[in-house]
mmCIF file of C-alpha atoms and ligand atoms in Angstrom:
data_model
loop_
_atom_site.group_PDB
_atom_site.id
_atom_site.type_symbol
_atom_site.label_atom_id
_atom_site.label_comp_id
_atom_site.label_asym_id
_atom_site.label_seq_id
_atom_site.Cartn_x
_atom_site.Cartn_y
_atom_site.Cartn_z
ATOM 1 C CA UNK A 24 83.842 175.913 83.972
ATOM 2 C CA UNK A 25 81.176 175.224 81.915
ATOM 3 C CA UNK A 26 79.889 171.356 82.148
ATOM 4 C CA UNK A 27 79.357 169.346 79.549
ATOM 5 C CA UNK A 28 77.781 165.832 79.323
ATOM 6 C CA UNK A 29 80.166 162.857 79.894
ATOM 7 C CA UNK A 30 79.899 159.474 78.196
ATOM 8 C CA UNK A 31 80.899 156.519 79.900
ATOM 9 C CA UNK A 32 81.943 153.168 77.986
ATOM 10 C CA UNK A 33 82.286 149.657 79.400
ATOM 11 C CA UNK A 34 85.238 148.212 76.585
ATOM 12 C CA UNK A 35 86.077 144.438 77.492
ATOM 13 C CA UNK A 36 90.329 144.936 78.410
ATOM 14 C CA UNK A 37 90.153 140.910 78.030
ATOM 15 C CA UNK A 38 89.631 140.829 74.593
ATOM 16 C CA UNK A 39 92.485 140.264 72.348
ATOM 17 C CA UNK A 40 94.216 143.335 70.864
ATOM 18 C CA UNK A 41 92.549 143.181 67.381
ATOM 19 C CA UNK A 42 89.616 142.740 68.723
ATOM 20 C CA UNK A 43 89.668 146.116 70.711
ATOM 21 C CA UNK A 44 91.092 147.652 67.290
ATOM 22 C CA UNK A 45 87.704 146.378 65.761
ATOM 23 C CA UNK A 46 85.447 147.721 67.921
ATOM 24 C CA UNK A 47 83.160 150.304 66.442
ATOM 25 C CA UNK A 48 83.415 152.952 70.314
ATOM 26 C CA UNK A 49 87.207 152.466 70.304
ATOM 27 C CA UNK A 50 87.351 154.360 66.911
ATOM 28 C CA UNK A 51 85.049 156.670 67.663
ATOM 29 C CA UNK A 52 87.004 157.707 71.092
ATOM 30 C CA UNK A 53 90.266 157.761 68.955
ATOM 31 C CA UNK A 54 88.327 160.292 66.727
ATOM 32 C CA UNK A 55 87.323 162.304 69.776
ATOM 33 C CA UNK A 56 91.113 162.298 70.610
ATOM 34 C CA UNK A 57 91.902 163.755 67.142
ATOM 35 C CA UNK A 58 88.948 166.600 67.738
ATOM 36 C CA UNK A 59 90.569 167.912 70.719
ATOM 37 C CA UNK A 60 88.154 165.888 73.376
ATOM 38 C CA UNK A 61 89.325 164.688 76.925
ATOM 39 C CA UNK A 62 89.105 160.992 77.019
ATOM 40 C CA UNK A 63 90.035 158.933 80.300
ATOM 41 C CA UNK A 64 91.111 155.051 79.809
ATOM 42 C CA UNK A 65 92.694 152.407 81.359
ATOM 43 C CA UNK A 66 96.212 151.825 82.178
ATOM 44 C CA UNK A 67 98.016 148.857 83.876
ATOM 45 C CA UNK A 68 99.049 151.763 86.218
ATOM 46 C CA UNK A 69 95.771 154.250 86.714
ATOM 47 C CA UNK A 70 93.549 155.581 85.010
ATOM 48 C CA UNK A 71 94.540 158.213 82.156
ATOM 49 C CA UNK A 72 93.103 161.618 81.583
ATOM 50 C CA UNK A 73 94.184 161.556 77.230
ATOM 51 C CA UNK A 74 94.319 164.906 74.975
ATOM 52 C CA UNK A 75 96.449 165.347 71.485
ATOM 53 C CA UNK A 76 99.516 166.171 72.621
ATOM 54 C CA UNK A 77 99.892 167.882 68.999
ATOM 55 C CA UNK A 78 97.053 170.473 70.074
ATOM 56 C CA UNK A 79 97.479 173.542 72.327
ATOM 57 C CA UNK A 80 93.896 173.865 72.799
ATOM 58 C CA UNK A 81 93.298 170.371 73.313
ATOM 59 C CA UNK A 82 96.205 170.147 76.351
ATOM 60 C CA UNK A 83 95.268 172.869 78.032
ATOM 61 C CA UNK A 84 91.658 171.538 78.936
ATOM 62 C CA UNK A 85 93.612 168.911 80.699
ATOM 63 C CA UNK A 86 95.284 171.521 83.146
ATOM 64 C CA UNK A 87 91.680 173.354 83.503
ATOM 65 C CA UNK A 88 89.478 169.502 83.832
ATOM 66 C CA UNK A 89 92.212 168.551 86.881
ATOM 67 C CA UNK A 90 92.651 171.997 88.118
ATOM 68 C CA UNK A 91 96.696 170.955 87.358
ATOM 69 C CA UNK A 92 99.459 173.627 87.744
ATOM 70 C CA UNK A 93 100.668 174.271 84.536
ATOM 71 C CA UNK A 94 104.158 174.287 85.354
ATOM 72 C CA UNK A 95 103.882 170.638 85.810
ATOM 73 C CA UNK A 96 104.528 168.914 82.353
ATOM 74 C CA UNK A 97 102.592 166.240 81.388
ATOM 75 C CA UNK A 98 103.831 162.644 80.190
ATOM 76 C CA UNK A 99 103.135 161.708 76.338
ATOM 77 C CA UNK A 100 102.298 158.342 75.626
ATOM 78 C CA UNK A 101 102.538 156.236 72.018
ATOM 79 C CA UNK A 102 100.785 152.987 70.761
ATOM 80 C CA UNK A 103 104.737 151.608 69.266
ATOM 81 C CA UNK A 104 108.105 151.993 70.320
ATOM 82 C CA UNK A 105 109.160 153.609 66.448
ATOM 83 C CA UNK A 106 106.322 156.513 67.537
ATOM 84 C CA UNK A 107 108.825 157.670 69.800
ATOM 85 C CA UNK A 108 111.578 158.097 68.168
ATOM 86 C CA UNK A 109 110.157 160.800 65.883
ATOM 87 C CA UNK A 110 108.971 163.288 68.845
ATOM 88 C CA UNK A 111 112.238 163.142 70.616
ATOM 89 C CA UNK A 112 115.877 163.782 69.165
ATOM 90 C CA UNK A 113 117.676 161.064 70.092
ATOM 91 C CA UNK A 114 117.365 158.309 72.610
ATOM 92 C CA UNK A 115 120.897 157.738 74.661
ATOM 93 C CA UNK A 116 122.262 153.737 75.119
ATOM 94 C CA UNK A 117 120.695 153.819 78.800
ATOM 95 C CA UNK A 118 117.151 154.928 77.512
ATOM 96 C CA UNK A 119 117.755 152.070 74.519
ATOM 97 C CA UNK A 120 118.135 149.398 77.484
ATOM 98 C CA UNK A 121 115.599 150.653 79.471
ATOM 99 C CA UNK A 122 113.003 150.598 76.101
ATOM 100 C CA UNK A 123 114.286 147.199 75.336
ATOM 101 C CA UNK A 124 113.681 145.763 78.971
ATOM 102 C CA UNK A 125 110.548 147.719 80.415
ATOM 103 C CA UNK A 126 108.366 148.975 77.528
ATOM 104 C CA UNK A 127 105.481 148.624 77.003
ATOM 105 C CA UNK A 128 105.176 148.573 80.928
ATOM 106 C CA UNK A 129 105.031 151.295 83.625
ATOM 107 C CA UNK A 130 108.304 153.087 82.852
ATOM 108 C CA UNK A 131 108.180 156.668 81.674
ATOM 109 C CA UNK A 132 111.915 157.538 80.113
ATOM 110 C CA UNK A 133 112.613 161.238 79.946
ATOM 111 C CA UNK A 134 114.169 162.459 76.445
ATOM 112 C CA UNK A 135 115.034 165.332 74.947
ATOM 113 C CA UNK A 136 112.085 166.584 73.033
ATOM 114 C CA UNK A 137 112.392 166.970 68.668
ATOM 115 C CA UNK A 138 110.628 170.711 69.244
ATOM 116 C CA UNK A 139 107.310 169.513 67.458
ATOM 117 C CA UNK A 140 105.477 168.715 70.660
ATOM 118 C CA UNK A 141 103.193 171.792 72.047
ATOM 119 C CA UNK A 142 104.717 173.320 75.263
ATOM 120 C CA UNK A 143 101.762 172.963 76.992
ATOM 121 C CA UNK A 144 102.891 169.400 77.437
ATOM 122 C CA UNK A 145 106.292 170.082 78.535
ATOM 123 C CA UNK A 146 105.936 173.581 80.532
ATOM 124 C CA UNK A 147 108.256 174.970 78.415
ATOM 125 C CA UNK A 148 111.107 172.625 79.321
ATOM 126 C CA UNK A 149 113.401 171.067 76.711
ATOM 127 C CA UNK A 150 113.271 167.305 77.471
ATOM 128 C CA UNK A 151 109.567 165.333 77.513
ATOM 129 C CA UNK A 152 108.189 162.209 79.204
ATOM 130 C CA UNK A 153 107.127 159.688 76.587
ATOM 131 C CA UNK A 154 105.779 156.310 77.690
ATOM 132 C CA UNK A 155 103.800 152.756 76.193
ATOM 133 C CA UNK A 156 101.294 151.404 78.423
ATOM 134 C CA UNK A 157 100.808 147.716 78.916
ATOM 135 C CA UNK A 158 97.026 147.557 78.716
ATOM 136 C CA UNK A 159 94.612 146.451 75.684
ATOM 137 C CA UNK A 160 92.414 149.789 76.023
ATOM 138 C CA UNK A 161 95.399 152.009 76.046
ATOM 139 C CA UNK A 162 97.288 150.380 73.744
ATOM 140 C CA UNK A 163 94.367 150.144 71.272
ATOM 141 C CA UNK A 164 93.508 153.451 71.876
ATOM 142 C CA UNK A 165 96.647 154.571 71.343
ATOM 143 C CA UNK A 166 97.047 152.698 68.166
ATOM 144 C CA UNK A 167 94.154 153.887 66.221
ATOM 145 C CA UNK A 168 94.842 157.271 67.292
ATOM 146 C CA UNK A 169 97.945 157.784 65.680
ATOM 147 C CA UNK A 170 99.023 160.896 67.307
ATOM 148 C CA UNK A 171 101.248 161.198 70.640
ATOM 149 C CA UNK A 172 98.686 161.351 73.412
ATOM 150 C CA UNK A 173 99.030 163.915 76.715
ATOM 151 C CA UNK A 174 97.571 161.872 79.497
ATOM 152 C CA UNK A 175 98.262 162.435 83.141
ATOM 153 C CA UNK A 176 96.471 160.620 85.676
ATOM 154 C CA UNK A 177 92.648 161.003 85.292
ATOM 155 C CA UNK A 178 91.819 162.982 89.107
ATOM 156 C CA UNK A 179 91.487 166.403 89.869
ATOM 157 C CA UNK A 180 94.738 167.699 91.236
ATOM 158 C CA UNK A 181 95.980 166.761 94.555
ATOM 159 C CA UNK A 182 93.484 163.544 95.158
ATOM 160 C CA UNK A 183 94.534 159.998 95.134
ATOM 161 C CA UNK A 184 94.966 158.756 91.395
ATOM 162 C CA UNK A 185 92.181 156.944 89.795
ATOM 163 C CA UNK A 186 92.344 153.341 89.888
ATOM 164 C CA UNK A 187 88.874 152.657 89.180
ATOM 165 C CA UNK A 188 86.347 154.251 86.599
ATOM 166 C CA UNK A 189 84.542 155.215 89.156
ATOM 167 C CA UNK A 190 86.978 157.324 90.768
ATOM 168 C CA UNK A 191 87.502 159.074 87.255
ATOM 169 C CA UNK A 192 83.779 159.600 87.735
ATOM 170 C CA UNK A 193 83.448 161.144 90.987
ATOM 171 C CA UNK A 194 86.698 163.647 89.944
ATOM 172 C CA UNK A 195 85.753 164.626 86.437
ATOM 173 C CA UNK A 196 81.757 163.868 85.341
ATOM 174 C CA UNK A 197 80.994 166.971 83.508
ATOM 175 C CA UNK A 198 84.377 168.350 82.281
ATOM 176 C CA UNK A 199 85.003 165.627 80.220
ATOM 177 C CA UNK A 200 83.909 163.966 77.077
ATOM 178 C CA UNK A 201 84.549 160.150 77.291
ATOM 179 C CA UNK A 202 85.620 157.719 79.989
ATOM 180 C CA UNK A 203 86.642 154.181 79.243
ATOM 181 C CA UNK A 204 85.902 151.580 81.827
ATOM 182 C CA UNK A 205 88.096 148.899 81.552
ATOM 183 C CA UNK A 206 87.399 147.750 85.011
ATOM 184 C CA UNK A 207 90.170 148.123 87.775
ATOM 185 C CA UNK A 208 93.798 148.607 86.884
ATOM 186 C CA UNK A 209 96.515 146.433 88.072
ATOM 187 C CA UNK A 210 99.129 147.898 88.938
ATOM 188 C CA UNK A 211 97.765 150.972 91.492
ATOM 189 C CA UNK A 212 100.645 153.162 91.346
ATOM 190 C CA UNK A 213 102.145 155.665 88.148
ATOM 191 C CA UNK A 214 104.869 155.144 86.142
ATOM 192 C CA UNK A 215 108.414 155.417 87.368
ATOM 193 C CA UNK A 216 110.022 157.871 86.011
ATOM 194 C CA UNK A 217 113.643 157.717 84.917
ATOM 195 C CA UNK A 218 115.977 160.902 83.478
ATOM 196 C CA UNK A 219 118.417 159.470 81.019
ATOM 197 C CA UNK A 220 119.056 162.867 79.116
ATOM 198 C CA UNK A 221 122.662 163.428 81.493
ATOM 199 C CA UNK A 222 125.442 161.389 82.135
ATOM 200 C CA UNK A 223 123.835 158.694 84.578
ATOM 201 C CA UNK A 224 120.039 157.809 84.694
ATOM 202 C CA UNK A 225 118.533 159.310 87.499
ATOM 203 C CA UNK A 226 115.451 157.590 89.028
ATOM 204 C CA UNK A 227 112.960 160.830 89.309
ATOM 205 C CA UNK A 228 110.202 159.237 90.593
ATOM 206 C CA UNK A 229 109.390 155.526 91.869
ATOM 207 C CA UNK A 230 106.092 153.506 90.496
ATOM 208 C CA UNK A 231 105.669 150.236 89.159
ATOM 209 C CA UNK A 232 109.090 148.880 87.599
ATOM 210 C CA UNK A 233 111.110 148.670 90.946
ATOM 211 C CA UNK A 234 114.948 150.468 91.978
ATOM 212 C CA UNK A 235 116.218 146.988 91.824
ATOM 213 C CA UNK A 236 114.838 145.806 88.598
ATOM 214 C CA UNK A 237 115.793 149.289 86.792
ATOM 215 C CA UNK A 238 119.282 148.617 88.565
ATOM 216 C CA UNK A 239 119.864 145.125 86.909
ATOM 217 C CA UNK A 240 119.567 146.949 83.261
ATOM 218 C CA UNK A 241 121.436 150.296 84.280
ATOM 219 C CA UNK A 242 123.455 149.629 87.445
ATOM 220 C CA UNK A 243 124.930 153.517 87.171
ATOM 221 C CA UNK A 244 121.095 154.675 88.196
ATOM 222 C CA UNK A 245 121.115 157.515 90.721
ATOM 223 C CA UNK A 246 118.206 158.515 93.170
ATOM 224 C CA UNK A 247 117.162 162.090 92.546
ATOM 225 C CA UNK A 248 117.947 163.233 96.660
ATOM 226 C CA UNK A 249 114.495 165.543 96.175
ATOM 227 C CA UNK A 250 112.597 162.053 96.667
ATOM 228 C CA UNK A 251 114.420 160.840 100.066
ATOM 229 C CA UNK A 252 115.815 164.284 101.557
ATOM 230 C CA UNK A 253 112.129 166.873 101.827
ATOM 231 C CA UNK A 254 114.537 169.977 101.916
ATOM 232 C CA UNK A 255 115.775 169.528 98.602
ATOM 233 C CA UNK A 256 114.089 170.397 95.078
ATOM 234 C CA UNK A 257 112.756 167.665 93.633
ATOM 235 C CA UNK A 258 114.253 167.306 89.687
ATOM 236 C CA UNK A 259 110.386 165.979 88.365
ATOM 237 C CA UNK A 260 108.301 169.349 88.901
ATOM 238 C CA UNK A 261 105.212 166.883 89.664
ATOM 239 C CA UNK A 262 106.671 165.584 92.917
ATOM 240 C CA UNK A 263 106.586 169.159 94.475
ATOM 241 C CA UNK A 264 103.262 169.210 94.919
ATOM 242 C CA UNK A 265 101.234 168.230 98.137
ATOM 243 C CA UNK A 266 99.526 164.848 96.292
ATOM 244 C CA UNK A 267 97.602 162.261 96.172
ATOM 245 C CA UNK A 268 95.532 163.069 99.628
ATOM 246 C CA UNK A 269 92.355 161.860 101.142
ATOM 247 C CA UNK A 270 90.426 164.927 102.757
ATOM 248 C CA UNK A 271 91.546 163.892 106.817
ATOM 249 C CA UNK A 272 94.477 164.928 107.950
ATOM 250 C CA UNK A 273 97.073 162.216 107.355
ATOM 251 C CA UNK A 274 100.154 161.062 110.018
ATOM 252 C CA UNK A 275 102.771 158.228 109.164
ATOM 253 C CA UNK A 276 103.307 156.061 111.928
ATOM 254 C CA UNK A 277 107.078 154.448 111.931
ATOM 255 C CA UNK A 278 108.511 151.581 113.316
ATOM 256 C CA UNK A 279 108.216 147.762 113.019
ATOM 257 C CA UNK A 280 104.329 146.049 112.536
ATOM 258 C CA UNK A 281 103.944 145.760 115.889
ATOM 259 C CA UNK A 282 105.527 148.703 117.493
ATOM 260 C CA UNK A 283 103.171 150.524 114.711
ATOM 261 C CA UNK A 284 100.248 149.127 116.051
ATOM 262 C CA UNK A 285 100.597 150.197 119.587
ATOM 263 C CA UNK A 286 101.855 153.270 118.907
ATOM 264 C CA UNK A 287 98.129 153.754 116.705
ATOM 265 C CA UNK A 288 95.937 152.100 118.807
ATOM 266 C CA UNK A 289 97.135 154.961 121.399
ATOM 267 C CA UNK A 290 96.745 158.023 118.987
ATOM 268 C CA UNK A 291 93.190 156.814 118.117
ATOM 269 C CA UNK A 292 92.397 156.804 121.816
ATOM 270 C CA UNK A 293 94.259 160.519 122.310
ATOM 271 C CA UNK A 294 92.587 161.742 118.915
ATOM 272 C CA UNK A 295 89.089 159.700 120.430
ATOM 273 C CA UNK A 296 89.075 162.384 123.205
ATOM 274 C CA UNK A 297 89.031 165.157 121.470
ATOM 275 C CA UNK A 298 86.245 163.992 119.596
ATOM 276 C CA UNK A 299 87.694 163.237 116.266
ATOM 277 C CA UNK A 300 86.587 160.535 113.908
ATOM 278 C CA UNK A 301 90.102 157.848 112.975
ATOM 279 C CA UNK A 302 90.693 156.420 110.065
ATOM 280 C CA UNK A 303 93.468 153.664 110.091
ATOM 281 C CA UNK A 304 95.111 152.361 107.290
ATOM 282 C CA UNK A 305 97.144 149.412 107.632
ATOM 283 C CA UNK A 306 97.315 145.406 106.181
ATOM 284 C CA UNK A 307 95.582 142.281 106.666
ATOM 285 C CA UNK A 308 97.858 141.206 109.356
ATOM 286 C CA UNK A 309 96.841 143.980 111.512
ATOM 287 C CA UNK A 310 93.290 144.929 110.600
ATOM 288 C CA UNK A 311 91.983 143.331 113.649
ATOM 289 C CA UNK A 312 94.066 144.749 116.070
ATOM 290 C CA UNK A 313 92.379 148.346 116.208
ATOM 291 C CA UNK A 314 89.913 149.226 117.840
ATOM 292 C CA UNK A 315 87.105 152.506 117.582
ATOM 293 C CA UNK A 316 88.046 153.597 114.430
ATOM 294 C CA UNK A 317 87.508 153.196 111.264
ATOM 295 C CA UNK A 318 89.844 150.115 109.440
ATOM 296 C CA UNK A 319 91.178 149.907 106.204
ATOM 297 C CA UNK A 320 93.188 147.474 104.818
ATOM 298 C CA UNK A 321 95.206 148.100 101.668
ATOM 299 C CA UNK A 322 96.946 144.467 101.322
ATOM 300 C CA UNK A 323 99.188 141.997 102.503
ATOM 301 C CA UNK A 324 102.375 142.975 103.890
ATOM 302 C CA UNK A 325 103.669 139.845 102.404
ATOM 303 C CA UNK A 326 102.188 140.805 98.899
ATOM 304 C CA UNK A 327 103.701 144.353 98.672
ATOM 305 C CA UNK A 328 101.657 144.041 94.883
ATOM 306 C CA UNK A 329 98.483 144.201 96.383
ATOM 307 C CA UNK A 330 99.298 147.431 98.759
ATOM 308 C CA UNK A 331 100.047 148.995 95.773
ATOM 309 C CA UNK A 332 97.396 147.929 93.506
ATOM 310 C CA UNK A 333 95.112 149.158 96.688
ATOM 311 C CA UNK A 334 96.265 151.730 97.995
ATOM 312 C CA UNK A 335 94.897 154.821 95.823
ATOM 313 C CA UNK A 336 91.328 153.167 96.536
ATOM 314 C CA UNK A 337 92.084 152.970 100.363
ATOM 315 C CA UNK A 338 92.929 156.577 100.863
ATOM 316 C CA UNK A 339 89.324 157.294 98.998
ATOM 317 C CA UNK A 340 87.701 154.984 100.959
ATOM 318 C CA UNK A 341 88.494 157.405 103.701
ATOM 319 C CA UNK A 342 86.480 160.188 102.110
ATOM 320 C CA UNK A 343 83.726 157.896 102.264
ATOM 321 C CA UNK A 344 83.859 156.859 105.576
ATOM 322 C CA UNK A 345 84.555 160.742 106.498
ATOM 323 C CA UNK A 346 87.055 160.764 109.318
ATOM 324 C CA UNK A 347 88.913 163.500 110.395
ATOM 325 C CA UNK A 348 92.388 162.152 110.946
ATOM 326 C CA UNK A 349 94.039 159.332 109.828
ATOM 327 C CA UNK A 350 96.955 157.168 111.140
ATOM 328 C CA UNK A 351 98.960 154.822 108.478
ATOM 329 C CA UNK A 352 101.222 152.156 109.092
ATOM 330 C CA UNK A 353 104.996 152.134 107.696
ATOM 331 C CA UNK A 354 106.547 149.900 104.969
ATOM 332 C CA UNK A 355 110.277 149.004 104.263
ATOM 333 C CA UNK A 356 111.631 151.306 101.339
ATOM 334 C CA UNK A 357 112.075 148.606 99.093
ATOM 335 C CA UNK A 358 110.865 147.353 95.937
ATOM 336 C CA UNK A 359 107.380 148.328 95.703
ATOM 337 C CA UNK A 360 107.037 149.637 98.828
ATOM 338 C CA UNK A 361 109.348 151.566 98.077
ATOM 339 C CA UNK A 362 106.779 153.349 95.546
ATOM 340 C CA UNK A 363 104.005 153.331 98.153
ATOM 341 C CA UNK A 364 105.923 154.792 100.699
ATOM 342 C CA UNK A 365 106.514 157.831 98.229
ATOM 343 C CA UNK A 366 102.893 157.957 97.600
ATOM 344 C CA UNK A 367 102.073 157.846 101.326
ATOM 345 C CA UNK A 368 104.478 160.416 101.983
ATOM 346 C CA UNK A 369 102.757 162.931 99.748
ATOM 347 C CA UNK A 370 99.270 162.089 100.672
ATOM 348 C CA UNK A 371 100.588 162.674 104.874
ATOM 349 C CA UNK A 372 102.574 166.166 103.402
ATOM 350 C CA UNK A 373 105.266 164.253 104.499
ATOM 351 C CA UNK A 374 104.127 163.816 108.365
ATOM 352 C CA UNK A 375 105.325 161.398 110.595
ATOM 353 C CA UNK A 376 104.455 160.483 113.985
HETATM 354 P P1 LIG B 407 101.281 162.376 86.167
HETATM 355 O O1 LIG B 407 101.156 162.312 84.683
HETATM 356 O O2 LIG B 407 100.289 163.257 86.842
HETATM 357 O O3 LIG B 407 101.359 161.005 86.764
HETATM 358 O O4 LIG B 407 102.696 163.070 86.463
HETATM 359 C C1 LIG B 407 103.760 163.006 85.566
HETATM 360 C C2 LIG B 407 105.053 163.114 86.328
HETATM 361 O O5 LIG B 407 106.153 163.158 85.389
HETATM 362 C C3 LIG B 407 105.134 164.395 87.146
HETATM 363 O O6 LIG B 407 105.807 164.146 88.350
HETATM 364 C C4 LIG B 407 105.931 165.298 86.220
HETATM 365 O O7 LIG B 407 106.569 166.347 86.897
HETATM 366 C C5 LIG B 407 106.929 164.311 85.596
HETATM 367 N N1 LIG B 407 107.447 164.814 84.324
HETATM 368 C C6 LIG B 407 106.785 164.942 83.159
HETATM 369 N N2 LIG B 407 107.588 165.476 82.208
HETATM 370 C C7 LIG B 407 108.787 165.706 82.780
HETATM 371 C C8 LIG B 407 110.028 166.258 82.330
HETATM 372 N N3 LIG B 407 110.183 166.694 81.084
HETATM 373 N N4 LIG B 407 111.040 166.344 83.227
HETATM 374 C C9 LIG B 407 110.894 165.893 84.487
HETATM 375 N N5 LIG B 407 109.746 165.364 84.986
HETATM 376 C C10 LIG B 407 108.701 165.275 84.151
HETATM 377 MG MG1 LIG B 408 99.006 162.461 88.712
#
């Protein structure tokens, strides 16, 4: 792949709305949208990797940027809610709820698509992800483009999602045109992703609206079994793939916080023997208790928000700090956690210990 030179932005995400729509770079990165360029921005999720979703050419130099398999459709997102109901054919009562209670906000609903979006975007299938991000950059963005935006998460394939503009840097400098930095994001994990094209919603993949919360607006919600049993096919084509991953080796370690931390402390001294450099990841409660190797804390188990808001940037940290195996402590599948143990599970290929 041929590189090319990559901008890189600093917009303000605390400036009020209008403001953002004023500003002289925000057009001109809407325009670069419109010309087929690959801009990365800031979501309340991750980081964003945009292309018009209207333009073959311009979607498929998201697959080739990311190194993405193409059989893994990408979600569209919209500026306003009325956006969306011209790209899909109809939007079923449980998708109305879920708009009316969750969006703009890290929900992706998926729809049956109107046939006018390129099937670059949807691999071909006939439903489509659409989504509104809660951010000023996005949303601005979004705005003054006009047109439905392609934008999966802004790393190359497989690595932890971007939750930083620096991360977006270190993935994709030189094979794409524009980054905006809108400093970090808050949320730290993707969008849930919820099916309402059949005859219950089914919950396709957890992010940053909760089970629980989705459940008070559509009690009928089912949990695609591809996300809690590994021998079934997962419904979302995305969730297939190994994901997410720091370069070590990565092992789950189960059990309650202080089983876990026993059981770790021994593997780094077994792993310690055989030479190998440990990476730990675990929470502010425990990051004290380990010792000879190398600590990282994502949050507070009593503030499952910050785990997730840090957790993409702890599993690059280990990169950095170049160790060759890494243990990870547990969390209760619920609520948030619930998201992040997903996430972990992907990045340890689904390894426990
Ligand atoms: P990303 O944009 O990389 O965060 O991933 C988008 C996620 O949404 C992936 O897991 C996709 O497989 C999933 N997705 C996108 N479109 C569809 C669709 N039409 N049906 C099911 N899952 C989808
Ligand atoms: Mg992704």
């Amino acid at each position: 792949m041929q590189l090319k030179k990559t901008h890189c932005w600093e917009i303000d995400p605390n400036q009020p709305l209008s403001d953002l729509l004023l500003k002289e770079e925000m057009h001109d990165a809407a325009q670069l949208l419109r010309e087929g360029g690959l801009v990365a921005f800031p979501t309340e999720t991750v980081y964003g990797l945009g292309a018009d979703a209207t333009s073959s050419e311009a979607v498929k130099r998201i697959f080739l940027a990311k190194g993405r398999p193409s059989d893994n459709p990408l979600i569209i997102h919209f500026g306003e809610v009325h956006q969306i109901r011209e790209w899909v054919q109809s939007i079923p009562p449980a998708g109305e709820q879920l708009l009316e209670a969750f969006v703009p906000g890290p929900l992706t609903l998926i729809l049956p698509h109107s046939g006018k979006i390129v099937p670059e975007v949807t691999a071909g299938l006939p439903t489509v992800g659409v989504r509104i991000p809660n951010h000023p950059v996005a949303r601005a963005l979004l705005q003054l483009t006009g047109h439905p935006v392609a934008a999966p998460s802004a790393n190359r394939s497989g690595r932890p999602s971007p939750t930083e503009a620096r991360h977006v840097w270190q993935d994709l400098q030189g094979r794409i045109e524009l980054l905006l930095d809108g400093g970090p994001t808050g949320v730290g994990v993707e969008s849930t992703v919820v099916d309402v094209t059949g005859e219950y919603p089914i919950l396709l993949r957890p992010g940053g609206v909760s089970l629980e919360d989705l459940q008070k607006v559509v009690p009928t919600i089912q949990v695609d079994l591809g996300l809690t049993e590994s021998a079934s096919k997962p419904r979302s084509p995305g969730m297939k793939y190994r994901h997410y991953a720091p370069e070590a080796t990565m092992w789950l370690v189960k059990g309650n916080p202080q089983n876990m931390v026993t059981q770790i402390q021994k593997l780094i001294e077994e792993s310690n023997l055989h030479g190998k450099k440990v990476g730990v990841l675990t929470t502010t409660e425990n990051e004290d208790k380990y010792k000879s190797a190398a600590v990282v804390s994502a949050g507070s188990r009593k503030q499952p928000e910050s785990v997730a808001r840090n957790l993409f940037q702890a599993l690059r940290q280990f990169d950095e700090l170049k160790v060759d195996v890494i243990y990870g402590e547990t969390f209760p599948e619920e609520g948030i956690f619930f998201s992040v143990m997903n996430r972990l599970r992907k990045a340890a290929d689904g390894k426990f210990c």
